[in-house]
XYZ file of C-alpha atoms in Angstrom:
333
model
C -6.014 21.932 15.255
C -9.233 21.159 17.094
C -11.567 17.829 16.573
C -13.999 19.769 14.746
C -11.624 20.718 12.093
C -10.509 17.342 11.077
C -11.671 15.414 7.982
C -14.066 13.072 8.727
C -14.301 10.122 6.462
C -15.751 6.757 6.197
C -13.895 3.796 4.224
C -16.139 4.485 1.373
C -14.750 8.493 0.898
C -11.214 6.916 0.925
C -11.368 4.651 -1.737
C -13.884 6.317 -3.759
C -11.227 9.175 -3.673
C -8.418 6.929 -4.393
C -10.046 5.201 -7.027
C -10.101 7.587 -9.686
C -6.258 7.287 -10.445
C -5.450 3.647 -8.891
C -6.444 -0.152 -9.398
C -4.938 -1.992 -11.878
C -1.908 0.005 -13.010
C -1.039 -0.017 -16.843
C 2.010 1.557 -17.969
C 2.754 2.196 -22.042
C 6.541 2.943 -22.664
C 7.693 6.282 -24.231
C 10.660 6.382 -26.294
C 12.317 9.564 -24.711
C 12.442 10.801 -20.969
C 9.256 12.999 -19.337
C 8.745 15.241 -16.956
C 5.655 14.383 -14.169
C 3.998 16.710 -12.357
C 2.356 15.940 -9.266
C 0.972 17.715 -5.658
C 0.268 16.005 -2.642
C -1.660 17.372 -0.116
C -0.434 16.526 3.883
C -4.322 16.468 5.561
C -5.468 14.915 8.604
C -9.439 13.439 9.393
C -10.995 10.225 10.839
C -11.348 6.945 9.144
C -14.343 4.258 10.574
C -13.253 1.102 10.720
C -15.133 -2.085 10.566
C -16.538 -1.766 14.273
C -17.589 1.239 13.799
C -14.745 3.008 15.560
C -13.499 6.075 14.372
C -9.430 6.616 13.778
C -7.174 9.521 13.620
C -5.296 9.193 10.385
C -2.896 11.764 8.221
C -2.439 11.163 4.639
C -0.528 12.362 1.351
C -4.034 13.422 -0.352
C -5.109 14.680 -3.975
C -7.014 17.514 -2.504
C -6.752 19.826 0.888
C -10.292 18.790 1.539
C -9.532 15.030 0.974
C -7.845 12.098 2.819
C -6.371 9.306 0.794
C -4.483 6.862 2.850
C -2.211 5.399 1.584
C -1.237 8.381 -0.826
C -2.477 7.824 -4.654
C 0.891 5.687 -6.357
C 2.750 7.028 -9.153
C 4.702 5.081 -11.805
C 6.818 6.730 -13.642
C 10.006 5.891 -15.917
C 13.479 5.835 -15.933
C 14.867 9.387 -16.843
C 12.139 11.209 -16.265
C 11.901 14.373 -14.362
C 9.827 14.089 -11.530
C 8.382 17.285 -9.863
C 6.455 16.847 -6.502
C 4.769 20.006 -4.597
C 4.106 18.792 -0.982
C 1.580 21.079 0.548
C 1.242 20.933 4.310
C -2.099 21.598 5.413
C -1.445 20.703 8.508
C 0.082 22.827 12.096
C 2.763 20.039 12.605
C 6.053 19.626 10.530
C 6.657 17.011 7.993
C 8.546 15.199 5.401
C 8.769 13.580 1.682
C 10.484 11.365 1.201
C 11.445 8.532 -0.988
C 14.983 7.089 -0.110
C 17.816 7.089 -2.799
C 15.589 9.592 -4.871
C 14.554 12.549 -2.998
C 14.335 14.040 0.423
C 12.193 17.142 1.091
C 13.507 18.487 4.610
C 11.114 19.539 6.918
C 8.281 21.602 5.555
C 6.742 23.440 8.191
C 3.072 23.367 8.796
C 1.293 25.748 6.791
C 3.888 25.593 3.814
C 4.727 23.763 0.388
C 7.435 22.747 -0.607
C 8.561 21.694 -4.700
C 10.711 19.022 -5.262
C 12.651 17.572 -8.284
C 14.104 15.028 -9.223
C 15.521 12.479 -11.834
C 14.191 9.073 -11.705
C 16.970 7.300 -12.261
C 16.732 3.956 -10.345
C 14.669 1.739 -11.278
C 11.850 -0.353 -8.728
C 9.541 -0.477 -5.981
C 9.422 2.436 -3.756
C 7.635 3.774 -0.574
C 7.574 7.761 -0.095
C 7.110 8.801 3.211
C 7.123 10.864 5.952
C 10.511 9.888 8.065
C 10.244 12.694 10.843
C 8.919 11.456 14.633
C 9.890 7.934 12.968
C 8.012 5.877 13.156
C 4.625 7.460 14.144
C 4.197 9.805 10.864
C 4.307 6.950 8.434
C 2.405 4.086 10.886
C -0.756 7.033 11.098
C -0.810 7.233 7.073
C 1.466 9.325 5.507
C 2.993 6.665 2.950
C 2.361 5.601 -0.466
C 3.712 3.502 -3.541
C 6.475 4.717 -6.324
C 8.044 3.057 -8.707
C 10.125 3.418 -11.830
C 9.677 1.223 -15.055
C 13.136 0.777 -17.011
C 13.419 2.705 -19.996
C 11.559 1.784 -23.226
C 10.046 -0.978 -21.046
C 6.106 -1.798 -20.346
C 6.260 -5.395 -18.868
C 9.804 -5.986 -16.426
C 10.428 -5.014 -13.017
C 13.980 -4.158 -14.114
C 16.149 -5.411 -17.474
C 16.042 -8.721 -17.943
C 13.639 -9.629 -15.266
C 10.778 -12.251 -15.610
C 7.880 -10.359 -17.429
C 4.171 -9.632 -16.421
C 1.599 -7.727 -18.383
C -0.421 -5.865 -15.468
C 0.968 -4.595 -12.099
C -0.612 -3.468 -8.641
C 0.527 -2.041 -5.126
C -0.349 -3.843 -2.268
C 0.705 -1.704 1.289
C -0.197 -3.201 4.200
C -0.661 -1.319 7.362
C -1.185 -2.364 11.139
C -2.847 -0.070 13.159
C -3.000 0.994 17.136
C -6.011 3.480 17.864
C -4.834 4.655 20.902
C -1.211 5.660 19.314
C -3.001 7.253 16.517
C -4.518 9.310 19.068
C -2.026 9.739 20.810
C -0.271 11.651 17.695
C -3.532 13.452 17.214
C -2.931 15.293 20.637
C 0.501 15.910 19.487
C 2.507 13.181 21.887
C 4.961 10.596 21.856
C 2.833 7.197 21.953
C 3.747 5.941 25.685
C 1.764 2.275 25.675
C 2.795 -1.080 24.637
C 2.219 -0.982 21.145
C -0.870 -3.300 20.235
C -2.489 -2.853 16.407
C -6.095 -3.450 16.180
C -6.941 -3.551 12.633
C -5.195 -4.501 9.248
C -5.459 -3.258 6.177
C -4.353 -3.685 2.761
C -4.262 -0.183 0.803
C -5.805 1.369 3.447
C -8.516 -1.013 3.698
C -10.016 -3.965 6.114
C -11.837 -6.944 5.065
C -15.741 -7.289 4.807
C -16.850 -11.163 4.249
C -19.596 -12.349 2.962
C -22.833 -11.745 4.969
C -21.579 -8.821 6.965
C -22.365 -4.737 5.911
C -20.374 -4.161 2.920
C -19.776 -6.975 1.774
C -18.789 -7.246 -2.291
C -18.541 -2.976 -1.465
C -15.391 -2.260 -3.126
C -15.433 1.348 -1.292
C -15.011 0.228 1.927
C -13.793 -3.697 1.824
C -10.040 -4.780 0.364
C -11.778 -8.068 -0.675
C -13.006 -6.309 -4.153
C -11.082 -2.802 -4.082
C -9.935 -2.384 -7.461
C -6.224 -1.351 -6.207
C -6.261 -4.667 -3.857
C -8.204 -7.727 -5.569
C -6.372 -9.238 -8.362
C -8.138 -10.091 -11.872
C -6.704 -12.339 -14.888
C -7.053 -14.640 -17.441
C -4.832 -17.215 -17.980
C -1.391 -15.925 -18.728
C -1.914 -12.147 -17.231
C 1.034 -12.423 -15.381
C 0.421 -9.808 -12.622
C 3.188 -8.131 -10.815
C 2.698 -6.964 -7.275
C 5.386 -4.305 -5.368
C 4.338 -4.760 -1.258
C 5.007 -2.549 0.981
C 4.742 -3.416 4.752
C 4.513 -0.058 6.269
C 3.122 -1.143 9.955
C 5.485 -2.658 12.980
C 4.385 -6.427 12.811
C 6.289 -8.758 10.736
C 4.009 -10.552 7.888
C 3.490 -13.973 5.741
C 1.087 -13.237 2.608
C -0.005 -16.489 1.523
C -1.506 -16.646 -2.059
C -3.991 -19.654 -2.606
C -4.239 -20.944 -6.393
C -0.948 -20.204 -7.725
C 2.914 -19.860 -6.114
C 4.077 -16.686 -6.582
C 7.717 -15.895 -7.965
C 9.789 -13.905 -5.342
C 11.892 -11.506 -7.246
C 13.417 -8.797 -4.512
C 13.391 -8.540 -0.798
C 13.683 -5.092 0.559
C 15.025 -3.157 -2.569
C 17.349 -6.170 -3.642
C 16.733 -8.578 -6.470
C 17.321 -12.341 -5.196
C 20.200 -14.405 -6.577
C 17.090 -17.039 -8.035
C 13.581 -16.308 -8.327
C 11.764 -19.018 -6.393
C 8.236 -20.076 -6.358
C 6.314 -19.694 -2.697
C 2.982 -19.405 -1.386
C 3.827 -17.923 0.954
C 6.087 -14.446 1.168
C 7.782 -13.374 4.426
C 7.096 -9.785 5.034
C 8.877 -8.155 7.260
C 7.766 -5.431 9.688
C 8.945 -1.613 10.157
C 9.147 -0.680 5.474
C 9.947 -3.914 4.558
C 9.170 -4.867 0.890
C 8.922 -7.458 -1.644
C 8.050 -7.826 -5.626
C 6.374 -11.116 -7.193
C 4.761 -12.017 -9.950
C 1.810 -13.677 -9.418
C 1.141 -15.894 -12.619
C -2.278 -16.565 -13.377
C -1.530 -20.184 -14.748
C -4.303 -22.949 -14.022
C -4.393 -24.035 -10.553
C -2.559 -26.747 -10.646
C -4.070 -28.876 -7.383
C -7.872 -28.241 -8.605
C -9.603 -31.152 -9.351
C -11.629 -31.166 -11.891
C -9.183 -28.856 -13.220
C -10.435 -25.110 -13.411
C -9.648 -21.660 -15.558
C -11.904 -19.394 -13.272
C -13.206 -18.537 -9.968
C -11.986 -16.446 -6.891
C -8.914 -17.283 -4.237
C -8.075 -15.455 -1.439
C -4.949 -14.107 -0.296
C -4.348 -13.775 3.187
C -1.591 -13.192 5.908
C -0.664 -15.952 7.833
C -0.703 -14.414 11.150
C -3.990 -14.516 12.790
C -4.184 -11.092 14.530
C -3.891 -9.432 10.742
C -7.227 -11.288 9.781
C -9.211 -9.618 12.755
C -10.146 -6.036 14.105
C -11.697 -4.626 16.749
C -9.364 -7.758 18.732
C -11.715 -10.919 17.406
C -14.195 -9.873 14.532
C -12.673 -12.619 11.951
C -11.960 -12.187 7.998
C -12.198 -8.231 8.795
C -8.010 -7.817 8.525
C -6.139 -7.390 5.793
C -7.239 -9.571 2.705
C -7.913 -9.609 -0.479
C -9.034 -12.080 -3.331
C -7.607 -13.295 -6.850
C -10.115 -13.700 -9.646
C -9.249 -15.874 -12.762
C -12.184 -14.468 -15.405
């Protein structure tokens, strides 16, 4: 496929596509099993990032002539019948894949392919593309999963702590010249060295710069990102680290209770603020609580707290523009 064919599309296209179906994620129990019906397109196009750069990126999309990365998350719940039509837009091969569930094969570009399957685990998942590991899924084909228990609108699994709203956070690091170097249909051959950060696909925009307060194009106030509570809306949040450096999300205003690390669901849910991430698909689910701040003096029930990694690189791009990495903030209304 030639430049010219590509998808071009700013921040703003990508969230305003992904918007539609995502942000804060409700889910309403049903007493018997359903089946879900859902088609992803595989398409390819250029994303602008905060410098102004343009970036190769493929994507699980809603539409052939769209480019959502990450791919719009699903939620479904346990026993239900899950039926996914991949449709590869694309001249390359890829994949679908969401481990312990379902595994598409190779599908060839120019063809579909219809998967089905029984939800019947319950969690956080990524799907994915697993061929040419890890270069598929680090240039944006990934997304968000997850299956509720049965009969069950507010745990993570039975008997865990409860919440009463839940969101995805996927955090991606990202290396322009490997992108392009997949564009052209190569092995990346450099030293591996990301140059923006996002968080669902997004970078931050602070306050002053273009933007700003834009929840199109800045993770500080996209819906699917930025938190919002009263007191008591215990929020859950499944992350996904789907780039190659290693994180630490810090959450200012409340600790945040650590319930599973990669896939597994700790012995004792402790209380941190801040949440080792680790590199390469690794994942965690907390709960963050939206209880007073309990260090704010005079004591407060609103405003806005950020949430930000704790290594310095994630809060830049471009290699030094500040607060333009992946962040996000946590409104108490």
């Amino acid at each position: 496929m030639k430049r010219r064919d590509f998808l071009r599309v700013s921040a703003a296209g990508v969230a305003a596509s992904a918007m539609g179906g995502a942000g804060l994620l409700s889910w309403t129990p049903r007493a018997s099993a359903a089946t879900i019906n859902k088609t992803y397109y595989i398409t390819a196009g250029y994303i602008e990032q905060p410098d102004g750069t343009d970036v190769y990126f493929r994507g699980f999309s809603n539409s052939s002539g769209s480019l959502n990365v990450p791919g719009e998350s699903l939620i479904v719940q346990e026993g239900d019948t899950v039926n996914i039509t991949v449709v590869n837009t694309l001249s390359t091969s890829h994949s679908f894949v969401i481990d312990g569930l379902v595994d598409s094969g190779t599908i060839r570009g120019g063809r579909s392919a219809n998967l089905s399957f029984t939800a019947n685990k319950v969690g956080s998942f990524l799907f994915y593309d697993k061929l040419n590991a890890p270069y598929n899924r680090l240039v944006g084909l990934h997304g968000g999963f997850a299956v509720m228990p049965q009969g069950s609108n507010n745990e993570l699994y039975a008997g865990s702590p409860q919440f009463v709203q839940q969101y995805f956070w996927i955090f991606n690091d990202i290396d322009p010249v490997w992108h392009d170097r997949i564009r052209r249909g190569y092995t990346p051959s450099t030293q591996y060295i990301p140059r923006y950060f996002t968080l669902n696909g997004l970078s931050g925009r602070p306050p002053g710069a273009p933007g700003a307060h834009d929840p199109n194009i800045g993770s500080l106030t996209d819906p699917r990102s930025a938190l919002h509570g009263h007191i008591g809306d215990r929020t859950l949040i499944r992350m996904f680290n789907v780039g190659k450096a290693d994180q630490s999300v810090h959450a200012h205003a409340n600790h945040m209770e650590w319930l599973t690390e990669n896939g597994v669901i700790r012995p004792d849910v402790w209380k941190k603020d801040c949440l080792y991430l680790e590199g390469d698909m690794g994942s965690i689910d907390s709960i963050f609580p939206f209880e007073t701040p309990p260090d704010a003096y005079p004591p407060v029930s609103t405003g806005a707290f950020p949430m930000h990694l704790h290594t310095e690189m994630s809060q830049t791009a471009a290699g030094g523009s500040y607060m333009f990495g992946a962040m996000t903030d946590i409104y108490f209304e």
